[in-house]
Amino acid sequence: MKNYVIAGMLFLLLTGASLFLPSRVLRWQDEQRTGKSETEEVREVVLKEQISMTLSEKLKLRGQATVNTLSLVNGKNYNKDTIKDQIKKELETLAEEEILLDFDTELLEVIEANVTFYVDMEDSEKSIMLWDGYVQTPRWSLSFWMDDETGKILGFTRAGRGEPGNYAEARDSETDVQYSVTSVTVSKYYLDITAEQLEEISRRFSGYLGCEVAALSAYWSDLPRKEEEFFQKEVEDLIRKGYTEEEAERKTALAWGLDPEETKALRVTLEDEAGTVDYTFEAWEDVFVVGAFLSD
């Protein structure tokens, strides 16, 4: 009988220790590493097999409030060793299809590429992995984001760089320290793009992503989206008064304090089998931007 009592006491003691000691040990480890102990509650998510999603579904997921993110070392289909070749391959495709114009891909260098995991906390079957980073050539820099599942570039910003080795001296007025800076040669390349060319680029990019162009409209990049409806209403009023569409847009732009020569921006609605997503295509002096427009 005595042996049973001792065994029971040992069982209770070990059970209590199993509940009590781990937290004490973890707190002790925290204190040894950081000098303090911290406890944080996290929401548990049970990950499921990633379901296949269309472009519109992926982009809408990326913008959802219920999505949480996690930085990864490697993606599912691409890793740190293979992603650079895929980036170069896709940028060469964009150049060949004249979505990237006059881009010296043969001198392309991938500077950085990182992958992020996006998961819907309310439905963990909905998750995506997206790469982002940037590349350089002697004349251009380009930041991008890419889908790990398809290997497609989903958006990019391209900007002109200073000429290599073309330095100028500058001096910090506060510290009186002299330093060298790269002088930027402003390219007028994108100012030569017409509205028709920009529209054609948007159609090529839509085809590259496997989508259709459902709608498109020109807009001024300095005009907030919530004001576009009022702007367009004034344009339509002038058209009813006998002005051509071009005259009405120019006259309205001037009245709103906008530069009529800087209208090279398109909002394009892309459509796939699951829905639609809005993209913006903008061209400035030496900058070209293609990106998804997810919210107001």
XYZ file of C-alpha atoms in Angstrom:
296
model
C 0.000 0.000 0.000
C 2.873 2.269 0.909
C 4.378 1.776 -2.575
C 1.118 2.860 -4.236
C 1.026 6.035 -2.157
C 4.613 6.888 -3.071
C 3.931 6.206 -6.775
C 0.860 8.421 -6.663
C 2.778 11.258 -5.044
C 5.546 10.969 -7.635
C 2.976 11.047 -10.445
C 1.378 14.222 -9.048
C 4.799 15.813 -8.578
C 5.925 15.077 -12.142
C 2.610 16.242 -13.579
C 2.905 19.541 -11.744
C 6.516 19.951 -12.825
C 5.591 19.328 -16.474
C 3.109 22.190 -16.287
C 5.246 24.511 -14.217
C 8.840 24.044 -15.316
C 8.671 24.705 -19.106
C 7.416 28.261 -18.650
C 9.961 28.877 -15.899
C 12.752 27.486 -18.081
C 11.690 29.643 -21.040
C 11.559 32.764 -18.884
C 15.008 31.936 -17.498
C 16.356 31.528 -21.061
C 14.831 34.881 -22.067
C 16.454 36.581 -19.115
C 19.839 35.067 -19.930
C 19.659 36.250 -23.573
C 18.022 39.662 -23.254
C 18.094 40.551 -19.593
C 14.308 40.470 -19.387
C 11.438 38.063 -19.789
C 8.551 38.649 -22.216
C 5.398 36.652 -22.889
C 3.370 37.180 -26.056
C 0.123 35.546 -27.094
C -0.168 34.634 -30.757
C -3.076 33.446 -32.815
C -2.752 29.814 -33.843
C -3.106 29.101 -37.550
C -3.280 25.579 -38.943
C -1.798 25.746 -42.441
C -3.418 23.725 -45.166
C -2.369 22.840 -48.707
C -2.186 26.021 -50.786
C -4.992 26.137 -53.341
C -4.416 27.473 -56.838
C -5.600 31.071 -57.226
C -5.968 33.411 -60.189
C -4.225 36.772 -60.459
C -7.262 38.723 -59.264
C -7.696 36.405 -56.278
C -4.019 36.674 -55.322
C -3.964 40.452 -55.480
C -7.184 40.775 -53.509
C -5.802 38.377 -50.902
C -2.650 40.478 -50.608
C -4.743 43.523 -49.718
C -7.086 41.848 -47.212
C -7.139 42.975 -43.583
C -7.268 39.329 -42.447
C -3.928 38.482 -44.061
C -0.770 37.918 -42.043
C 2.732 37.827 -43.535
C 5.921 35.924 -42.880
C 9.327 36.488 -44.469
C 10.845 33.301 -45.860
C 14.291 32.237 -47.022
C 12.968 30.269 -50.022
C 9.687 30.003 -51.880
C 7.865 26.833 -52.851
C 8.892 26.832 -56.524
C 11.942 29.128 -56.419
C 14.760 29.554 -53.953
C 17.749 31.860 -53.495
C 19.711 29.828 -56.070
C 17.056 29.736 -58.816
C 15.166 33.010 -58.435
C 17.795 35.173 -60.155
C 17.629 33.172 -63.378
C 13.827 33.399 -63.317
C 13.898 37.170 -62.791
C 16.259 37.624 -65.731
C 14.154 35.305 -67.904
C 10.920 37.217 -67.196
C 12.498 40.645 -67.700
C 13.892 39.475 -71.030
C 10.364 38.354 -71.959
C 8.944 41.768 -71.000
C 11.626 43.443 -73.125
C 11.002 41.143 -76.111
C 7.257 41.856 -75.933
C 8.012 45.618 -75.764
C 6.489 46.061 -72.339
C 9.914 47.163 -71.133
C 11.184 49.483 -73.845
C 14.891 49.937 -74.575
C 15.927 47.917 -71.504
C 19.520 46.627 -71.656
C 18.818 43.140 -70.284
C 22.182 41.758 -71.388
C 23.825 43.890 -68.667
C 21.235 43.054 -66.014
C 22.335 42.402 -62.426
C 19.953 41.137 -59.740
C 20.751 43.086 -56.568
C 18.136 41.737 -54.162
C 15.260 39.241 -54.058
C 13.169 38.341 -51.007
C 10.092 36.171 -50.622
C 7.072 36.776 -48.362
C 4.332 34.335 -47.401
C 0.793 35.770 -47.238
C -1.904 33.726 -45.487
C -5.555 34.461 -44.768
C -5.906 34.031 -40.996
C -9.580 33.111 -41.419
C -9.068 30.630 -44.257
C -5.543 29.225 -44.304
C -6.124 27.410 -47.605
C -5.795 30.856 -49.184
C -2.119 31.708 -49.202
C 0.424 33.029 -51.693
C 4.158 33.593 -51.904
C 5.453 36.748 -53.564
C 9.027 37.782 -54.310
C 10.134 41.403 -54.298
C 13.471 43.053 -54.964
C 15.328 45.117 -57.502
C 17.744 44.848 -60.406
C 20.126 47.250 -62.114
C 21.677 47.883 -65.485
C 24.165 50.656 -66.277
C 21.234 52.879 -67.372
C 18.252 51.678 -65.351
C 17.125 50.404 -61.972
C 13.960 48.347 -61.635
C 12.088 47.197 -58.541
C 9.621 44.340 -58.989
C 7.331 41.828 -57.323
C 6.880 38.324 -58.658
C 4.512 35.394 -58.105
C 6.300 32.305 -56.785
C 3.647 29.963 -58.243
C 3.710 31.168 -61.861
C 7.083 32.906 -61.946
C 5.400 35.949 -63.528
C 6.354 39.531 -62.691
C 3.171 41.144 -61.369
C 4.352 44.745 -61.263
C 7.440 46.943 -61.484
C 8.843 50.454 -61.217
C 11.604 51.374 -63.617
C 13.746 54.498 -63.187
C 16.731 56.023 -64.946
C 20.140 55.963 -63.254
C 23.043 58.352 -63.358
C 25.770 57.676 -65.883
C 28.431 55.383 -64.320
C 31.570 57.273 -63.337
C 29.958 60.667 -63.900
C 30.583 62.292 -60.524
C 30.121 65.767 -59.158
C 31.448 67.277 -55.953
C 29.013 68.431 -53.290
C 29.380 69.868 -49.798
C 27.116 69.398 -46.774
C 26.247 72.908 -45.576
C 25.786 71.754 -41.957
C 28.861 69.571 -41.494
C 31.028 71.225 -44.183
C 32.005 67.768 -45.429
C 32.751 67.389 -49.133
C 31.584 64.211 -50.873
C 31.031 62.802 -54.358
C 27.572 62.183 -55.789
C 26.464 60.592 -59.021
C 24.911 63.172 -61.288
C 21.570 62.067 -62.688
C 21.029 62.499 -66.392
C 17.292 63.039 -66.778
C 15.977 61.050 -69.702
C 13.077 62.391 -71.739
C 12.459 58.892 -73.080
C 9.061 58.346 -71.534
C 7.803 61.786 -72.494
C 7.792 60.536 -76.083
C 5.292 57.768 -75.328
C 1.858 58.554 -76.696
C -1.411 57.615 -75.018
C -1.957 55.005 -77.743
C 1.447 53.421 -77.060
C 0.757 53.306 -73.335
C -2.568 51.620 -74.026
C -0.856 49.045 -76.239
C 1.726 48.350 -73.500
C -1.114 47.747 -71.039
C -2.698 45.254 -73.439
C 0.601 43.412 -73.904
C 1.121 43.214 -70.141
C -2.425 41.938 -69.684
C -1.707 39.164 -72.199
C 1.584 38.372 -70.451
C -0.365 37.810 -67.210
C -3.015 35.730 -68.989
C -5.773 38.310 -68.531
C -8.071 40.392 -70.717
C -8.439 44.176 -70.639
C -11.995 44.805 -69.430
C -11.786 48.611 -69.294
C -9.270 51.421 -69.391
C -9.273 55.173 -68.887
C -6.686 57.944 -68.879
C -6.108 59.940 -65.717
C -3.721 62.456 -64.194
C -1.412 60.863 -61.620
C -1.664 63.986 -59.433
C -5.451 63.698 -59.312
C -6.808 61.762 -56.281
C -9.011 58.870 -57.368
C -11.961 60.095 -55.304
C -11.980 63.294 -57.398
C -11.814 61.591 -60.804
C -15.609 61.338 -61.044
C -16.015 65.103 -60.573
C -13.213 65.807 -63.045
C -14.817 63.584 -65.678
C -18.201 65.229 -65.107
C -16.720 68.632 -65.952
C -15.126 67.152 -69.082
C -18.498 65.736 -70.191
C -20.203 69.091 -69.551
C -17.715 70.799 -71.881
C -18.186 68.107 -74.531
C -21.942 68.787 -74.461
C -21.137 72.459 -75.059
C -19.373 71.592 -78.296
C -15.747 70.976 -77.288
C -13.912 67.906 -78.528
C -12.899 65.353 -75.902
C -9.245 66.416 -76.159
C -10.148 70.106 -75.838
C -12.469 69.401 -72.902
C -9.852 67.375 -71.010
C -7.169 70.002 -71.603
C -9.434 72.863 -70.540
C -10.547 70.994 -67.408
C -6.982 70.051 -66.511
C -5.880 73.679 -66.683
C -8.848 74.715 -64.547
C -7.870 72.119 -61.932
C -4.223 73.232 -61.930
C -2.987 70.102 -63.712
C -0.383 69.985 -66.450
C -2.123 68.831 -69.676
C 1.199 67.499 -70.963
C 1.491 65.003 -68.094
C -1.548 62.858 -68.780
C 0.348 59.695 -69.610
C -1.297 57.524 -67.019
C -3.854 54.760 -67.476
C -6.097 52.896 -65.099
C -6.683 49.476 -66.609
C -9.117 46.844 -65.358
C -7.730 43.363 -65.955
C -10.102 40.410 -65.945
C -9.573 36.687 -65.439
C -11.972 33.801 -64.796
C -12.355 34.712 -61.101
C -12.857 38.473 -61.277
C -11.154 41.777 -61.972
C -8.316 43.873 -60.598
C -7.302 47.449 -61.398
C -3.800 48.276 -62.591
C -2.130 51.638 -63.116
C 0.338 52.403 -65.915
C 2.223 55.672 -65.446
C 4.999 57.280 -67.514
C 7.034 60.277 -66.408
C 10.348 61.694 -67.609
C 12.539 58.734 -66.667
C 10.151 56.606 -64.610
C 7.685 53.944 -65.726
C 5.339 52.308 -63.196
C 3.098 49.272 -63.581
C 1.251 48.273 -60.429
C -1.962 46.880 -59.015
C -4.385 49.407 -57.548
C -5.976 47.660 -54.587
C -7.791 50.390 -52.648
C -8.793 54.055 -52.596
